[in-house]
Short mmCIF file of C-alpha atoms in Angstrom, two decimals:
data_model
loop_
_atom_site.label_atom_id
_atom_site.label_comp_id
_atom_site.label_asym_id
_atom_site.label_seq_id
_atom_site.Cartn_x
_atom_site.Cartn_y
_atom_site.Cartn_z
CA MET H 1 -35.70 -9.62 -86.00
CA ARG H 2 -33.41 -12.48 -84.96
CA ARG H 3 -30.43 -10.15 -85.11
CA MET H 4 -32.09 -7.62 -82.79
CA ALA H 5 -32.95 -10.37 -80.28
CA ALA H 6 -29.30 -11.55 -80.29
CA LEU H 7 -28.08 -8.04 -79.60
CA VAL H 8 -30.54 -7.66 -76.69
CA LEU H 9 -29.34 -11.01 -75.20
CA ILE H 10 -25.67 -9.98 -75.46
CA GLY H 11 -26.47 -6.71 -73.71
CA ILE H 12 -28.18 -8.54 -70.83
CA VAL H 13 -25.26 -10.95 -70.42
CA THR H 14 -22.85 -7.99 -70.37
CA VAL H 15 -24.80 -6.18 -67.62
CA VAL H 16 -25.16 -9.30 -65.44
CA GLY H 17 -21.60 -10.61 -65.82
CA GLY H 18 -19.70 -7.31 -65.73
CA CYS H 19 -17.86 -5.74 -62.70
CA GLY H 20 -19.82 -2.62 -61.95
CA PRO H 21 -18.40 0.17 -59.80
CA GLY H 22 -20.76 -0.67 -56.89
CA GLU H 23 -19.64 -4.30 -56.49
CA VAL H 24 -18.67 -5.28 -52.86
CA PRO H 25 -15.19 -6.96 -52.72
CA GLU H 26 -14.63 -10.23 -50.91
CA PRO H 27 -13.49 -9.70 -47.26
CA GLN H 28 -9.78 -10.38 -46.79
CA VAL H 29 -8.57 -12.82 -44.13
CA GLU H 30 -5.91 -11.41 -41.79
CA PRO H 31 -2.63 -13.22 -42.58
CA ALA H 32 -0.35 -14.86 -40.03
CA HIS H 33 2.02 -12.62 -38.05
CA LYS H 34 5.00 -13.06 -35.77
CA VAL H 35 4.01 -11.45 -32.48
CA SER H 36 6.21 -10.60 -29.49
CA TYR H 37 4.73 -9.89 -26.06
CA SER H 38 6.82 -8.43 -23.23
CA ILE H 39 6.38 -7.02 -19.72
CA SER H 40 9.10 -4.94 -18.07
CA ALA H 41 9.10 -4.08 -14.36
CA SER H 42 10.77 -1.51 -12.18
CA GLY H 43 10.93 -2.51 -8.54
CA THR H 44 9.97 -5.99 -7.33
CA ALA H 45 6.76 -7.81 -6.42
CA ASN H 46 6.03 -9.92 -3.34
CA GLU H 47 4.59 -12.70 -5.47
CA ASN H 48 4.75 -14.12 -8.98
CA LEU H 49 3.69 -11.84 -11.82
CA LYS H 50 0.42 -13.15 -13.32
CA ILE H 51 0.33 -12.86 -17.12
CA SER H 52 -2.32 -13.36 -19.82
CA TYR H 53 -1.84 -12.95 -23.59
CA ALA H 54 -3.42 -13.91 -26.92
CA GLY H 55 -2.04 -17.21 -28.20
CA PRO H 56 -1.57 -18.36 -31.81
CA ASP H 57 -5.32 -18.90 -32.28
CA GLY H 58 -6.32 -15.71 -30.45
CA ALA H 59 -7.41 -17.50 -27.26
CA GLY H 60 -6.01 -16.39 -23.90
CA VAL H 61 -2.87 -18.07 -22.56
CA GLU H 62 -1.90 -17.88 -18.87
CA ALA H 63 1.69 -17.61 -17.63
CA THR H 64 3.68 -16.52 -14.57
CA SER H 65 7.07 -14.93 -13.96
CA PRO H 66 8.97 -14.45 -10.67
CA GLY H 67 8.24 -11.06 -9.11
CA THR H 68 11.97 -10.46 -8.77
CA VAL H 69 12.60 -10.69 -12.53
CA PRO H 70 12.63 -7.27 -14.30
CA PHE H 71 11.65 -8.56 -17.77
CA TRP H 72 9.42 -11.26 -19.30
CA SER H 73 8.76 -11.96 -22.99
CA THR H 74 7.42 -14.59 -25.34
CA GLU H 75 6.76 -14.96 -29.09
CA VAL H 76 3.89 -16.56 -31.00
CA THR H 77 2.96 -16.89 -34.66
CA THR H 78 -0.72 -16.15 -35.13
CA LYS H 79 -2.95 -18.25 -37.35
CA PRO H 80 -4.64 -16.62 -40.36
CA GLY H 81 -7.85 -14.92 -39.30
CA VAL H 82 -6.74 -13.84 -35.81
CA ALA H 83 -7.79 -10.20 -35.47
CA LEU H 84 -7.06 -9.10 -31.89
CA LEU H 85 -3.88 -9.24 -29.79
CA PHE H 86 -3.61 -8.51 -26.06
CA VAL H 87 -1.27 -8.86 -23.10
CA GLN H 88 -1.71 -8.01 -19.43
CA GLY H 89 0.10 -8.59 -16.14
CA ASN H 90 -0.39 -7.88 -12.45
CA ALA H 91 1.19 -8.64 -9.06
CA ASN H 92 1.01 -7.37 -5.49
CA SER H 93 4.00 -5.51 -4.11
CA SER H 94 4.96 -3.61 -0.98
CA ASP H 95 7.24 -1.52 -3.19
CA LEU H 96 5.55 1.80 -4.03
CA SER H 97 7.80 2.12 -7.07
CA TYR H 98 6.60 -1.16 -8.65
CA GLN H 99 5.68 -0.21 -12.22
CA LEU H 100 4.80 -2.52 -15.12
CA THR H 101 4.88 -1.86 -18.87
CA CYS H 102 3.16 -4.20 -21.36
CA THR H 103 4.37 -4.10 -24.99
CA ILE H 104 3.24 -5.78 -28.22
CA LYS H 105 5.40 -6.06 -31.35
CA VAL H 106 4.07 -7.35 -34.69
CA ASP H 107 6.56 -8.58 -37.29
CA GLY H 108 9.34 -6.79 -35.41
CA VAL H 109 7.54 -3.44 -35.11
CA GLU H 110 6.31 -2.12 -31.75
CA VAL H 111 2.65 -1.29 -32.22
CA VAL H 112 1.35 -0.53 -28.72
CA ASN H 113 2.31 -0.41 -25.04
CA GLY H 114 0.67 0.42 -21.73
CA SER H 115 1.99 1.07 -18.22
CA GLY H 116 0.68 1.22 -14.68
CA PRO H 117 1.52 0.64 -11.01
CA TYR H 118 1.16 -3.03 -10.00
CA SER H 119 -0.53 -3.92 -13.34
CA CYS H 120 -0.52 -3.19 -17.06
CA ALA H 121 -2.71 -4.14 -20.02
CA THR H 122 -2.79 -3.34 -23.72
CA GLN H 123 -4.37 -4.66 -26.93
CA PHE H 124 -4.05 -4.17 -30.68
CA GLU H 125 -6.39 -4.78 -33.63
CA LEU H 126 -4.41 -6.21 -36.54
CA SER H 127 -6.62 -4.39 -39.05
CA ARG H 128 -4.78 -1.22 -37.97
CA LEU H 129 -1.37 -2.62 -38.93
CA PRO H 130 -1.17 -1.40 -42.59
CA SER H 131 -1.95 2.22 -41.68
CA MET H 132 0.45 2.12 -38.71
CA LEU H 133 3.28 0.75 -40.86
CA ALA H 134 2.60 3.48 -43.41
CA GLU H 135 2.91 6.11 -40.68
CA LYS H 136 6.17 4.62 -39.43
CA SER H 137 7.64 4.39 -42.95
CA PRO H 138 10.42 6.97 -43.62
CA SER H 139 8.76 7.82 -46.96
CA ALA H 140 5.65 9.01 -45.10
CA GLY H 141 7.43 12.21 -44.01
CA SER H 142 7.69 15.38 -46.07
CA GLY H 143 11.48 15.28 -46.21
CA PRO H 144 14.49 13.09 -45.68
CA THR H 145 14.83 11.58 -42.23
CA THR H 146 18.03 12.14 -40.33
CA PRO H 147 19.10 8.98 -38.51
CA ALA H 148 18.82 9.37 -34.75
CA ALA H 149 22.04 9.31 -32.83
CA ALA H 150 22.68 5.99 -31.13
CA ARG H 151 21.93 6.07 -27.43
CA PRO H 152 24.33 4.40 -25.05
CA SER H 153 23.05 1.32 -23.29
CA ALA H 154 21.66 1.90 -19.81
CA PRO H 155 24.17 0.97 -17.14
CA ALA H 156 23.56 -2.22 -15.25
CA THR H 157 21.66 -1.82 -11.99
CA PRO H 158 24.23 -1.66 -9.19
CA SER H 159 24.15 -4.37 -6.55
CA GLY H 160 23.49 -1.72 -3.91
CA PRO H 161 23.61 2.04 -3.35
CA PRO H 162 26.95 3.58 -2.38
CA GLN H 163 27.56 3.70 1.34
CA VAL H 164 27.59 7.20 2.79
CA ALA H 165 30.52 8.33 4.91
CA GLY H 166 30.37 6.68 8.33
CA CYS H 167 27.76 4.02 7.42
CA GLY H 168 30.08 1.10 7.84
CA PHE H 169 27.86 -1.24 9.89
CA VAL H 170 26.71 -3.36 6.92
CA GLU H 171 26.63 -3.11 3.13
CA GLY H 172 23.32 -2.44 1.40
CA VAL H 173 23.65 -5.71 -0.50
CA GLU H 174 23.90 -7.57 2.81
CA VAL H 175 20.59 -6.10 3.98
CA SER H 176 19.01 -7.04 0.63
CA ARG H 177 20.38 -10.58 0.91
CA ILE H 178 18.86 -11.02 4.39
CA VAL H 179 15.46 -9.82 3.11
CA SER H 180 15.69 -12.17 0.12
CA GLU H 181 16.49 -15.17 2.34
CA LEU H 182 13.71 -14.46 4.86
CA ALA H 183 10.93 -13.02 2.67
CA GLY H 184 11.70 -14.81 -0.60
CA VAL H 185 11.71 -11.61 -2.68
CA SER H 186 14.45 -9.27 -3.86
CA LYS H 187 14.29 -5.85 -2.23
CA PRO H 188 17.36 -3.73 -3.05
CA VAL H 189 18.26 -0.96 -0.61
CA GLN H 190 17.02 2.29 -2.16
CA LYS H 191 18.99 4.77 -0.07
CA VAL H 192 21.38 4.99 2.89
CA SER H 193 21.71 7.93 5.27
CA GLY H 194 23.40 8.61 8.60
CA ASN H 195 26.77 9.08 10.28
CA ARG H 196 29.45 7.02 12.02
CA ASN H 197 27.16 6.13 14.98
CA ARG H 198 23.72 5.89 13.38
CA CYS H 199 22.63 4.74 9.93
CA THR H 200 19.33 3.99 8.18
CA TYR H 201 18.91 1.68 5.19
CA VAL H 202 15.62 2.21 3.31
CA LEU H 203 13.87 -0.42 1.20
CA ASP H 204 10.47 -0.18 -0.51
CA TYR H 205 10.53 3.64 -0.50
CA ASP H 206 10.02 4.18 3.24
CA LEU H 207 7.74 1.18 3.78
CA THR H 208 10.59 -1.00 5.05
CA GLN H 209 13.73 0.29 6.72
CA VAL H 210 16.49 -0.74 9.10
CA THR H 211 18.13 1.70 11.53
CA MET H 212 21.34 0.79 13.36
CA THR H 213 22.67 2.83 16.27
CA TRP H 214 26.03 2.47 18.01
CA ARG H 215 26.28 4.04 21.47
CA PRO H 216 29.91 4.04 22.67
CA GLY H 217 30.30 3.27 26.39
CA ASP H 218 26.53 2.90 26.88
CA LYS H 219 24.53 0.02 28.38
CA ALA H 220 21.92 -1.97 26.47
CA GLU H 221 18.33 -1.22 27.50
CA GLN H 222 15.77 -3.94 28.18
CA VAL H 223 12.96 -2.19 26.27
CA TYR H 224 9.54 -2.86 27.84
CA GLY H 225 10.95 -5.87 29.72
CA ALA H 226 11.94 -7.55 26.45
CA PRO H 227 13.16 -11.16 26.74
CA LYS H 228 16.77 -12.12 26.14
CA VAL H 229 17.99 -13.46 22.81
CA SER H 230 20.41 -16.39 23.00
CA GLY H 231 23.03 -17.57 20.52
CA LEU H 232 24.51 -14.17 19.63
CA GLY H 233 27.60 -14.37 21.86
CA VAL H 234 26.52 -11.20 23.70
CA THR H 235 23.72 -10.13 26.03
CA ALA H 236 20.81 -9.07 23.81
CA TYR H 237 17.09 -8.32 24.11
CA TRP H 238 14.31 -8.42 21.52
CA ALA H 239 11.18 -6.24 21.73
CA ASP H 240 8.38 -6.98 19.25
CA LEU H 241 6.24 -3.84 18.91
CA GLY H 242 3.93 -4.86 16.05
CA SER H 243 4.94 -3.27 12.76
CA PHE H 244 8.46 -2.72 14.09
CA GLY H 245 10.89 -4.39 16.47
CA ILE H 246 14.04 -3.49 18.39
CA LEU H 247 17.11 -5.61 19.10
CA GLU H 248 19.37 -4.24 21.90
CA ALA H 249 22.81 -5.83 22.24
CA GLN H 250 25.54 -5.23 24.83
CA LEU H 251 29.11 -5.27 23.54
CA PRO H 252 32.36 -4.70 25.50
CA LYS H 253 32.71 -1.06 24.36
CA GLY H 254 29.11 0.02 24.02
CA ALA H 255 25.53 -0.83 23.08
CA PHE H 256 24.23 -1.58 19.61
CA ASN H 257 20.62 -1.16 18.57
CA VAL H 258 18.88 -2.58 15.48
CA GLN H 259 15.36 -1.33 14.73
CA VAL H 260 13.41 -2.83 11.83
CA ASP H 261 10.22 -1.16 10.51
CA VAL H 262 8.19 -3.19 8.02
CA THR H 263 4.90 -2.53 6.19
CA GLY H 264 3.45 -4.87 3.59
CA LEU H 265 6.43 -7.24 3.49
CA ASN H 266 5.92 -10.75 4.89
CA ILE H 267 9.06 -11.22 6.97
CA ASP H 268 9.97 -12.38 10.49
CA LEU H 269 11.04 -9.15 12.23
CA ARG H 270 13.10 -10.92 14.90
CA LYS H 271 15.07 -12.98 12.38
CA PHE H 272 15.48 -9.87 10.24
CA ALA H 273 17.02 -7.87 13.10
CA ILE H 274 19.22 -10.78 14.22
CA GLY H 275 20.49 -11.29 10.65
CA VAL H 276 21.43 -7.62 10.41
CA PHE H 277 23.16 -7.72 13.82
CA LYS H 278 25.23 -10.77 12.83
CA ALA H 279 26.34 -8.97 9.66
CA ALA H 280 27.32 -5.84 11.60
CA LYS H 281 28.93 -7.45 14.66
CA PRO H 282 32.39 -8.15 13.12
CA ARG H 283 32.71 -4.42 12.27
CA LEU H 284 31.77 -3.06 15.69
CA PRO H 285 34.50 -1.95 18.16
CA LYS H 286 35.91 -4.90 20.06
#
């Protein structure tokens, strides 16, 4: 009888203390990771880029980057237990081509990115990392992987577009420099068109442009009774017509006209036109 009782007790202990197939495992804590956040931009903004990203403890961190800078990045090491990563950025721009791309890398592997005009945002749940790494692993494919041919590095952005034949009034980089000094933002000239007597320099994809016209043997016109402009060494008139303005200057061998059209860019039109005229004047017929 005692022996049977002992066997029953052993059986109970075995059932209670054993690891049955239905046992729920302990939840695993997400380990620490090295995380890289980056935002790349094409075009330029009229203000600082506003940035928010998940810090080491998962809480949001605020940052800014100049709107003229094409790339921003930072790295953090997350604390164990952090489950969600995110990064976002936004800025106002008069440049219709202003495009932002937000990217997140975890332990050196790009896991997600998102793009958009004027803003971008993306996030990543770290619980997805193991399956994503398995998909990216070369052994995950059905056959051997042929290494991709190395791509040449993208050429550096030129300081300005090439001048077309006859457009010798100013260089595109000079127009960009004047905009940068007056508006505080970098706006490279996107395209140049014209001939030896008339040329247009376009910034911000048709939102901002400068047109210069040389009229040999002609007289400067006082548009709408525009007042004179002093300090240029020639007789000149400035007409402010709202979103655009016209500077008319009389030179010994003809008249020179500078028209500036601006939308969305905070800049003094009169100073803009005068700056362009001063840059062009040494190249005009004496």
